[in-house]
Short mmCIF file of C-alpha atoms and ligand atoms in Angstrom, two decimals:
data_model
loop_
_atom_site.label_atom_id
_atom_site.label_comp_id
_atom_site.label_asym_id
_atom_site.label_seq_id
_atom_site.Cartn_x
_atom_site.Cartn_y
_atom_site.Cartn_z
CA MET A 1 5.67 1.15 -22.17
CA ARG A 2 9.25 1.11 -23.38
CA ALA A 3 7.88 -0.02 -26.76
CA ALA A 4 5.20 2.67 -26.98
CA ASP A 5 5.56 5.50 -29.46
CA VAL A 6 4.47 8.49 -27.43
CA ALA A 7 6.22 11.32 -29.27
CA GLY A 8 3.77 14.15 -29.75
CA ARG A 9 0.93 12.08 -28.33
CA ARG A 10 -1.29 12.86 -25.37
CA VAL A 11 -0.74 10.39 -22.57
CA LEU A 12 -2.96 9.69 -19.57
CA VAL A 13 -1.11 8.06 -16.66
CA ARG A 14 -2.97 6.34 -13.82
CA ALA A 15 -0.66 6.58 -10.82
CA ASP A 16 -1.37 5.60 -7.22
CA LEU A 17 -0.95 8.93 -5.47
CA ASN A 18 -3.10 7.77 -2.54
CA VAL A 19 -0.63 9.01 0.07
CA PRO A 20 -1.12 9.34 3.82
CA LEU A 21 -2.36 12.84 4.68
CA GLU A 22 -1.81 14.83 7.85
CA GLU A 23 -3.14 18.29 8.63
CA GLY A 24 -4.14 18.80 5.03
CA GLY A 25 -0.68 17.98 3.69
CA VAL A 26 1.21 14.98 2.36
CA ALA A 27 2.58 12.98 5.31
CA ASP A 28 4.75 10.70 3.15
CA ASP A 29 5.56 11.26 -0.52
CA THR A 30 6.94 7.79 -1.34
CA ARG A 31 4.13 6.99 -3.75
CA ILE A 32 4.55 10.35 -5.47
CA ARG A 33 8.28 9.78 -5.93
CA ALA A 34 7.61 6.26 -7.20
CA ALA A 35 5.47 7.72 -9.99
CA LEU A 36 8.32 9.90 -11.31
CA PRO A 37 10.35 7.48 -13.48
CA THR A 38 7.40 6.81 -15.81
CA LEU A 39 6.58 10.50 -16.06
CA GLU A 40 10.22 11.35 -16.75
CA LEU A 41 10.44 8.70 -19.46
CA LEU A 42 7.32 10.08 -21.14
CA ARG A 43 8.76 13.59 -20.97
CA ASP A 44 12.10 12.43 -22.40
CA ARG A 45 10.36 10.58 -25.22
CA GLY A 46 8.62 13.80 -26.20
CA ALA A 47 5.06 13.04 -25.14
CA GLY A 48 2.83 15.84 -26.43
CA ALA A 49 1.01 16.22 -23.11
CA ILE A 50 1.07 14.28 -19.85
CA THR A 51 -2.00 13.99 -17.66
CA VAL A 52 -1.92 12.15 -14.34
CA CYS A 53 -4.91 10.81 -12.43
CA SER A 54 -5.31 9.02 -9.10
CA HIS A 55 -7.76 8.42 -6.30
CA LEU A 56 -7.03 9.77 -2.83
CA GLY A 57 -8.54 8.18 0.27
CA ARG A 58 -12.05 6.82 0.36
CA PRO A 59 -14.27 9.90 -0.01
CA LYS A 60 -18.00 9.43 -0.48
CA GLY A 61 -18.32 11.91 -3.32
CA PRO A 62 -16.58 15.28 -3.64
CA ASP A 63 -14.99 16.21 -0.32
CA PRO A 64 -12.46 19.03 0.18
CA ALA A 65 -10.60 16.89 2.76
CA TYR A 66 -9.60 14.60 -0.12
CA ALA A 67 -8.90 17.19 -2.81
CA ILE A 68 -5.89 16.25 -4.91
CA ALA A 69 -4.36 19.76 -4.49
CA PRO A 70 -1.67 18.96 -1.87
CA VAL A 71 -0.63 15.87 -3.82
CA GLU A 72 -0.54 17.87 -7.06
CA ALA A 73 1.58 20.52 -5.36
CA ARG A 74 4.13 17.93 -4.22
CA LEU A 75 4.19 16.19 -7.60
CA THR A 76 4.74 19.38 -9.57
CA GLU A 77 7.51 20.31 -7.14
CA LEU A 78 9.28 16.98 -7.71
CA PHE A 79 8.69 16.66 -11.47
CA ASP A 80 10.80 18.72 -13.79
CA GLY A 81 8.45 19.31 -16.70
CA GLU A 82 4.86 20.09 -17.62
CA LEU A 83 1.93 17.97 -16.55
CA THR A 84 -1.72 18.18 -15.64
CA VAL A 85 -3.14 16.44 -12.56
CA LEU A 86 -6.83 15.54 -12.59
CA GLU A 87 -9.02 15.85 -9.48
CA ASN A 88 -9.46 12.79 -7.21
CA THR A 89 -11.05 10.15 -9.42
CA ARG A 90 -13.28 9.01 -6.53
CA PHE A 91 -15.09 12.34 -6.56
CA ASP A 92 -16.93 10.89 -9.57
CA PRO A 93 -19.59 8.29 -8.75
CA GLY A 94 -18.57 6.41 -11.91
CA GLU A 95 -15.07 5.63 -10.69
CA MET A 96 -15.70 2.73 -8.33
CA THR A 97 -18.58 1.32 -10.39
CA ASN A 98 -16.28 1.29 -13.43
CA ASP A 99 -18.87 3.28 -15.35
CA PRO A 100 -17.95 3.31 -19.07
CA ALA A 101 -19.21 6.89 -19.32
CA PHE A 102 -16.68 8.09 -16.74
CA ALA A 103 -13.96 6.00 -18.38
CA ALA A 104 -14.85 7.68 -21.68
CA ARG A 105 -14.50 11.12 -20.10
CA LEU A 106 -11.06 10.11 -18.82
CA ALA A 107 -10.08 8.78 -22.26
CA ASP A 108 -11.45 11.81 -24.07
CA ALA A 109 -8.73 13.86 -25.76
CA GLN A 110 -6.04 11.28 -24.87
CA ASP A 111 -4.10 9.08 -27.29
CA VAL A 112 -2.40 6.59 -24.97
CA PHE A 113 -3.02 5.21 -21.48
CA VAL A 114 -0.24 4.15 -19.11
CA GLU A 115 -1.15 2.02 -16.11
CA ASP A 116 1.37 2.72 -13.37
CA ALA A 117 -0.82 2.56 -10.25
CA PHE A 118 0.42 -0.74 -8.89
CA GLY A 119 -1.22 0.00 -5.51
CA SER A 120 -4.62 0.15 -7.21
CA VAL A 121 -4.52 -2.62 -9.81
CA HIS A 122 -6.58 -4.90 -7.56
CA ARG A 123 -9.48 -2.46 -8.09
CA ALA A 124 -11.59 -2.82 -11.25
CA HIS A 125 -12.44 0.86 -11.40
CA ALA A 126 -12.92 3.28 -14.31
CA SER A 127 -9.44 4.79 -13.99
CA THR A 128 -7.68 1.44 -13.58
CA VAL A 129 -9.64 -0.80 -15.96
CA GLY A 130 -12.39 1.02 -17.88
CA VAL A 131 -10.13 3.62 -19.45
CA ALA A 132 -7.57 0.97 -20.43
CA GLU A 133 -10.26 -0.64 -22.59
CA GLN A 134 -10.80 2.59 -24.49
CA LEU A 135 -7.20 3.55 -25.36
CA PRO A 136 -4.00 1.78 -26.40
CA ALA A 137 -2.76 0.77 -22.95
CA TYR A 138 0.74 0.07 -21.62
CA ALA A 139 2.26 -0.84 -18.27
CA GLY A 140 4.36 1.86 -16.63
CA LEU A 141 7.83 1.36 -15.17
CA LEU A 142 6.68 1.15 -11.55
CA LEU A 143 4.02 -1.42 -12.36
CA GLU A 144 6.60 -3.52 -14.23
CA ARG A 145 9.12 -3.32 -11.41
CA GLU A 146 6.56 -4.17 -8.72
CA LEU A 147 5.43 -7.26 -10.61
CA GLU A 148 9.04 -8.34 -10.96
CA GLU A 149 10.03 -7.81 -7.31
CA LEU A 150 6.85 -9.25 -5.80
CA GLY A 151 7.02 -12.08 -8.29
CA LYS A 152 10.04 -13.33 -6.35
CA LEU A 153 7.67 -14.24 -3.52
CA LEU A 154 5.50 -16.39 -5.78
CA GLY A 155 6.25 -20.06 -6.17
CA GLU A 156 9.06 -21.59 -4.12
CA VAL A 157 10.67 -19.26 -1.59
CA GLU A 158 13.49 -19.74 0.89
CA ARG A 159 12.19 -20.82 4.29
CA PRO A 160 11.22 -19.93 6.89
CA PHE A 161 8.74 -17.62 5.15
CA VAL A 162 7.24 -15.21 7.68
CA LEU A 163 4.19 -13.10 6.98
CA VAL A 164 3.45 -10.08 9.18
CA SER A 165 0.16 -8.25 8.90
CA GLY A 166 -1.60 -5.39 10.61
CA GLY A 167 -3.07 -2.01 9.75
CA ALA A 168 -6.50 -0.85 8.76
CA LYS A 169 -8.75 -2.16 5.94
CA VAL A 170 -9.13 -5.34 7.99
CA ASP A 171 -12.05 -6.69 6.01
CA ASP A 172 -10.10 -6.40 2.76
CA LYS A 173 -7.14 -8.25 4.21
CA LEU A 174 -8.64 -11.12 6.18
CA GLY A 175 -9.82 -12.98 3.12
CA VAL A 176 -6.45 -12.64 1.47
CA LEU A 177 -4.63 -13.75 4.58
CA ARG A 178 -6.82 -16.83 4.76
CA LYS A 179 -5.45 -17.95 1.39
CA LEU A 180 -1.94 -16.57 1.53
CA GLY A 181 -1.18 -17.54 5.12
CA GLY A 182 -1.17 -21.23 4.27
CA ARG A 183 2.00 -20.67 2.23
CA ALA A 184 3.89 -19.16 5.16
CA ASP A 185 5.74 -20.90 8.00
CA ALA A 186 4.60 -18.27 10.48
CA VAL A 187 1.87 -15.67 10.36
CA LEU A 188 2.13 -12.78 12.81
CA VAL A 189 -0.84 -10.48 13.18
CA GLY A 190 -1.07 -7.24 15.16
CA GLY A 191 -3.29 -4.18 15.33
CA LYS A 192 -7.00 -4.05 14.75
CA MET A 193 -6.79 -7.11 12.57
CA ALA A 194 -5.71 -9.25 15.53
CA GLU A 195 -8.75 -8.17 17.52
CA GLN A 196 -11.07 -9.02 14.67
CA LEU A 197 -9.40 -12.40 14.21
CA ARG A 198 -10.04 -13.33 17.84
CA GLU A 199 -13.72 -12.50 17.39
CA SER A 200 -14.08 -14.43 14.14
CA ASP A 201 -13.50 -18.11 13.45
CA GLY A 202 -9.80 -17.51 13.14
CA LEU A 203 -7.73 -18.88 10.30
CA PRO A 204 -7.13 -22.44 9.10
CA PHE A 205 -3.46 -22.39 10.25
CA PRO A 206 -1.65 -21.26 13.39
CA VAL A 207 -1.37 -17.49 13.84
CA ASP A 208 0.75 -15.58 16.35
CA LEU A 209 -1.46 -12.97 17.96
CA PRO A 210 -0.44 -10.33 20.51
CA THR A 211 -0.20 -11.53 24.11
CA ASP A 212 -0.02 -7.99 25.46
CA VAL A 213 -1.15 -4.60 24.21
CA VAL A 214 -0.67 -0.91 24.93
CA ALA A 215 -4.13 0.14 26.05
CA ALA A 216 -5.29 3.74 25.94
CA ALA A 217 -8.12 5.47 27.79
CA GLU A 218 -9.28 7.13 24.57
CA PHE A 219 -8.32 7.44 20.91
CA ALA A 220 -5.99 10.40 21.30
CA GLU A 221 -2.30 11.10 20.89
CA SER A 222 -1.79 12.06 24.53
CA ALA A 223 -4.22 9.52 26.01
CA GLU A 224 -3.36 7.87 29.31
CA SER A 225 -1.96 4.45 28.44
CA ARG A 226 -0.70 1.25 30.04
CA VAL A 227 0.56 -2.18 29.01
CA VAL A 228 -1.88 -5.00 29.81
CA PRO A 229 -2.44 -8.63 28.76
CA TYR A 230 -4.49 -8.70 25.54
CA ASP A 231 -7.57 -9.96 27.38
CA ALA A 232 -7.38 -7.47 30.23
CA VAL A 233 -8.12 -4.23 28.40
CA GLN A 234 -10.45 -2.26 30.68
CA ALA A 235 -13.97 -1.51 29.49
CA GLY A 236 -13.94 1.63 27.37
CA TRP A 237 -10.19 1.45 26.76
CA LEU A 238 -8.64 0.68 23.36
CA GLY A 239 -5.63 -1.40 22.36
CA LEU A 240 -3.56 0.98 20.24
CA ASP A 241 -0.31 -0.98 19.91
CA ILE A 242 1.23 -4.37 20.62
CA GLY A 243 2.98 -4.66 23.99
CA PRO A 244 6.65 -5.37 24.79
CA ASP A 245 6.29 -9.17 25.15
CA THR A 246 4.61 -9.37 21.76
CA ARG A 247 7.26 -7.13 20.19
CA ALA A 248 9.99 -9.43 21.44
CA ALA A 249 8.14 -12.58 20.36
CA PHE A 250 7.48 -11.17 16.87
CA ALA A 251 11.12 -10.07 16.51
CA ARG A 252 12.29 -13.60 17.43
CA ARG A 253 10.19 -14.97 14.59
CA ILE A 254 11.14 -12.32 12.04
CA GLU A 255 14.91 -12.08 12.49
CA PRO A 256 15.83 -15.64 11.40
CA ALA A 257 13.35 -15.65 8.49
CA ARG A 258 14.73 -16.23 4.97
CA THR A 259 11.71 -14.65 3.29
CA ILE A 260 9.53 -11.91 4.81
CA PHE A 261 6.45 -10.08 3.69
CA TRP A 262 5.18 -7.34 5.98
CA ASN A 263 2.03 -5.33 5.38
CA GLY A 264 0.40 -2.91 7.81
CA PRO A 265 1.52 -1.25 11.07
CA MET A 266 1.06 -2.85 14.49
CA GLY A 267 -0.61 0.16 16.03
CA VAL A 268 -1.23 3.88 15.73
CA PHE A 269 2.42 4.53 14.90
CA GLU A 270 1.77 8.15 13.93
CA TRP A 271 1.56 8.83 17.68
CA PRO A 272 4.84 8.22 19.55
CA ALA A 273 3.16 6.54 22.54
CA PHE A 274 1.83 3.83 20.21
CA ALA A 275 4.72 3.53 17.75
CA GLU A 276 6.93 0.98 19.51
CA GLY A 277 5.27 -2.12 18.08
CA THR A 278 5.64 -0.95 14.50
CA ARG A 279 9.20 0.17 15.24
CA ALA A 280 10.11 -3.25 16.65
CA VAL A 281 8.74 -5.03 13.59
CA ALA A 282 10.50 -2.58 11.26
CA GLN A 283 13.80 -3.10 13.07
CA ALA A 284 13.48 -6.88 13.02
CA VAL A 285 12.67 -6.87 9.30
CA ALA A 286 15.63 -4.56 8.64
CA LYS A 287 17.94 -6.78 10.68
CA SER A 288 16.95 -10.02 9.01
CA GLN A 289 19.29 -11.41 6.33
CA GLY A 290 16.42 -12.90 4.35
CA TYR A 291 14.65 -11.46 1.28
CA SER A 292 12.30 -8.84 2.73
CA VAL A 293 9.39 -7.12 1.08
CA VAL A 294 7.31 -4.49 2.83
CA GLY A 295 4.10 -3.24 1.27
CA GLY A 296 1.49 -0.56 1.84
CA ALA A 297 1.59 3.19 2.22
CA ASP A 298 1.59 3.19 6.03
CA SER A 299 4.24 0.51 6.52
CA ILE A 300 6.48 2.32 4.04
CA ARG A 301 5.86 5.60 5.81
CA ALA A 302 6.87 3.99 9.11
CA LEU A 303 10.04 2.51 7.58
CA THR A 304 10.93 5.82 5.98
CA GLU A 305 10.42 7.75 9.23
CA LEU A 306 12.63 5.24 11.03
CA GLY A 307 15.32 5.60 8.38
CA LEU A 308 15.08 1.87 7.59
CA VAL A 309 13.55 1.88 4.13
CA ASP A 310 16.91 1.14 2.46
CA ARG A 311 17.38 -1.92 4.64
CA VAL A 312 14.57 -3.91 3.03
CA ASP A 313 14.90 -5.59 -0.34
CA TRP A 314 11.73 -4.14 -1.82
CA ALA A 315 9.48 -1.40 -0.47
CA SER A 316 6.27 -1.94 -2.39
CA THR A 317 3.84 0.89 -3.08
CA GLY A 318 1.06 -1.70 -2.97
CA GLY A 319 -0.71 -2.85 0.15
CA GLY A 320 -3.86 -4.72 -0.79
CA ALA A 321 -2.60 -5.09 -4.37
CA ALA A 322 0.59 -6.78 -3.19
CA LEU A 323 -1.37 -9.11 -0.93
CA GLU A 324 -3.73 -10.11 -3.73
CA LEU A 325 -0.86 -10.68 -6.12
CA LEU A 326 0.83 -12.98 -3.61
CA GLU A 327 -2.43 -14.77 -3.01
CA GLY A 328 -2.33 -15.67 -6.70
CA LYS A 329 -5.35 -13.63 -7.73
CA GLU A 330 -5.59 -12.04 -11.15
CA LEU A 331 -5.25 -8.28 -10.81
CA PRO A 332 -7.83 -6.57 -13.05
CA GLY A 333 -5.65 -3.52 -13.70
CA VAL A 334 -2.87 -5.80 -14.94
CA ALA A 335 -5.05 -8.23 -16.87
CA VAL A 336 -6.51 -5.37 -18.93
CA ILE A 337 -3.09 -4.38 -20.34
CA PRO A 338 -2.30 -6.21 -23.60
CA PRO A 339 1.11 -7.95 -23.47
CA GLU A 340 3.78 -5.99 -25.35
C1 3PG B 401 -4.05 1.53 -1.17
O1 3PG B 401 -3.72 2.48 -0.44
O2 3PG B 401 -3.99 0.35 -0.79
C2 3PG B 401 -4.48 1.80 -2.58
O3 3PG B 401 -4.26 3.13 -2.94
C3 3PG B 401 -5.92 1.39 -2.78
O4 3PG B 401 -6.78 2.15 -1.97
P1 3PG B 401 -8.22 1.53 -1.62
O5 3PG B 401 -7.99 0.38 -0.69
O6 3PG B 401 -9.00 2.64 -0.97
O7 3PG B 401 -8.84 1.07 -2.91
MG1 MG B 402 -3.47 2.76 1.89
#
């Protein structure tokens, strides 16, 4: 993008503004802030008009709960200049099918496309791939930086290399972990993913799973809860965090690591009663002297809330995208950008 002549030209930027939401507002604006350098560079280079687009959540069609408005409000507050923010790209049925007609509507009245949505480049969607085929396309500053920082985890790394995984989107992540985990010296898994792993065939290498969990009587912030062995959760109760023995065991693995990649919280960290597991992992990662990379909107939110985000070497805006990059997969939203 540094080489692109944008003066007076209309630029469409695909950012990943898929931020965690809470009570209709932005719960963590890290991804919005991460989009700013590219937008500021375009402004300073005299772009004629800047338009930003992103998906938000996983709506099934237009849904007011996923309207881009609160994200747009935060972005326009943080950005000093003029820009237009398009509505959630996933409100259009052509987005996820990479429909050329939707890509053409996105490209319409634009001169240049800038791909800066690192968190979404593992998706071959209209706004990440289709539109890039219809306009001169460049990589944005965030995308460049992410590829550079995460690239340090490719190839030979200092050992022990410890991989920590949790969070939602379990089905997306299990396949990746199957491939990526073989490169690590230890694989620690918490959260919902651990439960699913126990039920499935497991993985072709040793995995550290929780030995104890914080079980809750219902899925609620103030639910009655107690610590129990992982296999002693009462019928009808739910494991919403890893327990204290697991926290200690995970920390013992993480602290001496020379290379760490952590993606996904250990429990429902948004609720204080179930936040300790994620806190323990965050603290251990922060304490470690090794090269640490943390990826995914929720893990970054947790680190930020704990005041630890500056203690890791790279806080990646990508969750699934970072995992797929490390797995060695080609990322469609990167592959579509011609080399400069
Ligand atoms: C993410 O949060 O990982 C990205 O924004 C991609 O979202 P998706 O998994 O819904 O495609
Ligand atoms: Mg996410």
